[in-house]
Amino acid sequence: QQQQQQQQYNDGRADEQQQQQQVLICHGTDDPFVSAESLEAALEWFQQGSKTSLLQLSGARHGFTNPAQAYDAEAANKAWRQAVSLIRRAFREE
């Protein structure tokens, strides 16, 4: 019985692993801390095991969602809408 339960658990984990994770990268084009090369490397890394989307936000800087840093309301709202959309799609796929 314990072996059967373990098999069911393993089967469940295999199913979870087969579902592709979704990743959203929101990048401000004026971010002084993340170079084009670093962004490309991150994209390549995430794309190896995830469905990856990139949202490039024109003129936004690093910390564009943080009011204590370089807050950009338009960029923050766009990023928020994309994140919510991704979450809604992910739950529909389940």
PDB file of C-alpha atoms in Angstrom:
ATOM      1  CA  GLN A   1       0.000   0.000   0.000  1.00  0.00           C
ATOM      2  CA  GLN A   2       2.823   2.424   0.846  1.00  0.00           C
ATOM      3  CA  GLN A   3       4.470   1.661  -2.494  1.00  0.00           C
ATOM      4  CA  GLN A   4       1.181   2.387  -4.299  1.00  0.00           C
ATOM      5  CA  GLN A   5       0.823   5.723  -2.456  1.00  0.00           C
ATOM      6  CA  GLN A   6       4.397   6.640  -3.381  1.00  0.00           C
ATOM      7  CA  GLN A   7       3.682   5.824  -7.025  1.00  0.00           C
ATOM      8  CA  GLN A   8       0.598   8.065  -6.972  1.00  0.00           C
ATOM      9  CA  TYR A   9       2.673  10.867  -5.441  1.00  0.00           C
ATOM     10  CA  ASN A  10       5.401  10.447  -8.033  1.00  0.00           C
ATOM     11  CA  ASP A  11       2.831  10.433 -10.827  1.00  0.00           C
ATOM     12  CA  GLY A  12       1.393  13.685  -9.476  1.00  0.00           C
ATOM     13  CA  ARG A  13       4.803  15.337  -9.362  1.00  0.00           C
ATOM     14  CA  ALA A  14       5.544  14.248 -12.905  1.00  0.00           C
ATOM     15  CA  ASP A  15       2.287  15.882 -14.041  1.00  0.00           C
ATOM     16  CA  GLU A  16       3.220  19.103 -12.245  1.00  0.00           C
ATOM     17  CA  GLN A  17       6.669  19.113 -13.795  1.00  0.00           C
ATOM     18  CA  GLN A  18       5.198  18.653 -17.272  1.00  0.00           C
ATOM     19  CA  GLN A  19       3.118  21.808 -16.892  1.00  0.00           C
ATOM     20  CA  GLN A  20       5.233  24.642 -18.155  1.00  0.00           C
ATOM     21  CA  GLN A  21       5.789  27.528 -15.783  1.00  0.00           C
ATOM     22  CA  GLN A  22       5.051  31.007 -17.023  1.00  0.00           C
ATOM     23  CA  VAL A  23       7.438  33.878 -16.398  1.00  0.00           C
ATOM     24  CA  LEU A  24       6.910  37.569 -17.109  1.00  0.00           C
ATOM     25  CA  ILE A  25       9.971  39.805 -17.218  1.00  0.00           C
ATOM     26  CA  CYS A  26       9.153  43.515 -17.011  1.00  0.00           C
ATOM     27  CA  HIS A  27      12.118  45.605 -18.058  1.00  0.00           C
ATOM     28  CA  GLY A  28      12.508  49.347 -18.175  1.00  0.00           C
ATOM     29  CA  THR A  29      14.446  50.361 -21.259  1.00  0.00           C
ATOM     30  CA  ASP A  30      16.296  53.061 -19.272  1.00  0.00           C
ATOM     31  CA  ASP A  31      17.334  50.694 -16.464  1.00  0.00           C
ATOM     32  CA  PRO A  32      20.983  51.547 -15.675  1.00  0.00           C
ATOM     33  CA  PHE A  33      21.516  48.314 -13.732  1.00  0.00           C
ATOM     34  CA  VAL A  34      20.377  45.676 -16.245  1.00  0.00           C
ATOM     35  CA  SER A  35      22.360  45.638 -19.470  1.00  0.00           C
ATOM     36  CA  ALA A  36      21.039  44.296 -22.763  1.00  0.00           C
ATOM     37  CA  GLU A  37      23.422  41.352 -22.356  1.00  0.00           C
ATOM     38  CA  SER A  38      22.112  40.575 -18.855  1.00  0.00           C
ATOM     39  CA  LEU A  39      18.526  40.789 -20.055  1.00  0.00           C
ATOM     40  CA  GLU A  40      19.273  38.445 -22.960  1.00  0.00           C
ATOM     41  CA  ALA A  41      21.002  35.972 -20.624  1.00  0.00           C
ATOM     42  CA  ALA A  42      18.012  36.025 -18.256  1.00  0.00           C
ATOM     43  CA  LEU A  43      15.616  35.445 -21.138  1.00  0.00           C
ATOM     44  CA  GLU A  44      17.646  32.503 -22.415  1.00  0.00           C
ATOM     45  CA  TRP A  45      17.858  30.998 -18.932  1.00  0.00           C
ATOM     46  CA  PHE A  46      14.132  31.287 -18.217  1.00  0.00           C
ATOM     47  CA  GLN A  47      13.157  30.068 -21.688  1.00  0.00           C
ATOM     48  CA  GLN A  48      14.905  26.741 -21.015  1.00  0.00           C
ATOM     49  CA  GLY A  49      12.087  25.595 -18.747  1.00  0.00           C
ATOM     50  CA  SER A  50       9.383  28.235 -18.892  1.00  0.00           C
ATOM     51  CA  LYS A  51       7.035  30.010 -21.214  1.00  0.00           C
ATOM     52  CA  THR A  52       8.653  33.420 -20.937  1.00  0.00           C
ATOM     53  CA  SER A  53       7.239  36.809 -21.890  1.00  0.00           C
ATOM     54  CA  LEU A  54       9.158  40.067 -22.003  1.00  0.00           C
ATOM     55  CA  LEU A  55       7.472  43.413 -21.472  1.00  0.00           C
ATOM     56  CA  GLN A  56       9.819  46.263 -22.414  1.00  0.00           C
ATOM     57  CA  LEU A  57       8.715  49.546 -20.868  1.00  0.00           C
ATOM     58  CA  SER A  58       9.984  52.519 -22.818  1.00  0.00           C
ATOM     59  CA  GLY A  59      11.705  55.118 -20.662  1.00  0.00           C
ATOM     60  CA  ALA A  60      11.227  53.225 -17.382  1.00  0.00           C
ATOM     61  CA  ARG A  61      14.166  52.900 -15.005  1.00  0.00           C
ATOM     62  CA  HIS A  62      15.120  50.264 -12.447  1.00  0.00           C
ATOM     63  CA  GLY A  63      12.584  50.249  -9.623  1.00  0.00           C
ATOM     64  CA  PHE A  64       9.768  51.672 -11.756  1.00  0.00           C
ATOM     65  CA  THR A  65       7.119  50.060  -9.516  1.00  0.00           C
ATOM     66  CA  ASN A  66       8.642  51.393  -6.289  1.00  0.00           C
ATOM     67  CA  PRO A  67       7.515  54.871  -5.171  1.00  0.00           C
ATOM     68  CA  ALA A  68      10.733  55.216  -3.149  1.00  0.00           C
ATOM     69  CA  GLN A  69      12.862  54.759  -6.289  1.00  0.00           C
ATOM     70  CA  ALA A  70      12.181  55.652  -9.917  1.00  0.00           C
ATOM     71  CA  TYR A  71       8.399  55.234  -9.834  1.00  0.00           C
ATOM     72  CA  ASP A  72       6.729  55.436 -13.223  1.00  0.00           C
ATOM     73  CA  ALA A  73       2.936  55.184 -12.916  1.00  0.00           C
ATOM     74  CA  GLU A  74       2.338  54.355 -16.586  1.00  0.00           C
ATOM     75  CA  ALA A  75       4.988  51.617 -16.654  1.00  0.00           C
ATOM     76  CA  ALA A  76       3.856  50.226 -13.301  1.00  0.00           C
ATOM     77  CA  ASN A  77       0.250  50.039 -14.522  1.00  0.00           C
ATOM     78  CA  LYS A  78       1.270  48.300 -17.758  1.00  0.00           C
ATOM     79  CA  ALA A  79       3.360  45.777 -15.811  1.00  0.00           C
ATOM     80  CA  TRP A  80       0.500  45.179 -13.367  1.00  0.00           C
ATOM     81  CA  ARG A  81      -1.998  44.572 -16.182  1.00  0.00           C
ATOM     82  CA  GLN A  82       0.365  42.118 -17.877  1.00  0.00           C
ATOM     83  CA  ALA A  83       0.970  40.250 -14.599  1.00  0.00           C
ATOM     84  CA  VAL A  84      -2.755  39.976 -13.891  1.00  0.00           C
ATOM     85  CA  SER A  85      -3.372  38.782 -17.453  1.00  0.00           C
ATOM     86  CA  LEU A  86      -0.691  36.106 -17.114  1.00  0.00           C
ATOM     87  CA  ILE A  87      -2.187  34.871 -13.842  1.00  0.00           C
ATOM     88  CA  ARG A  88      -5.685  34.724 -15.324  1.00  0.00           C
ATOM     89  CA  ARG A  89      -4.437  32.741 -18.339  1.00  0.00           C
ATOM     90  CA  ALA A  90      -2.512  30.365 -16.084  1.00  0.00           C
ATOM     91  CA  PHE A  91      -5.596  29.574 -14.010  1.00  0.00           C
ATOM     92  CA  ARG A  92      -7.716  29.028 -17.121  1.00  0.00           C
ATOM     93  CA  GLU A  93      -5.186  26.452 -18.371  1.00  0.00           C
ATOM     94  CA  GLU A  94      -5.452  24.328 -15.217  1.00  0.00           C
TER      95      GLU A  94
END
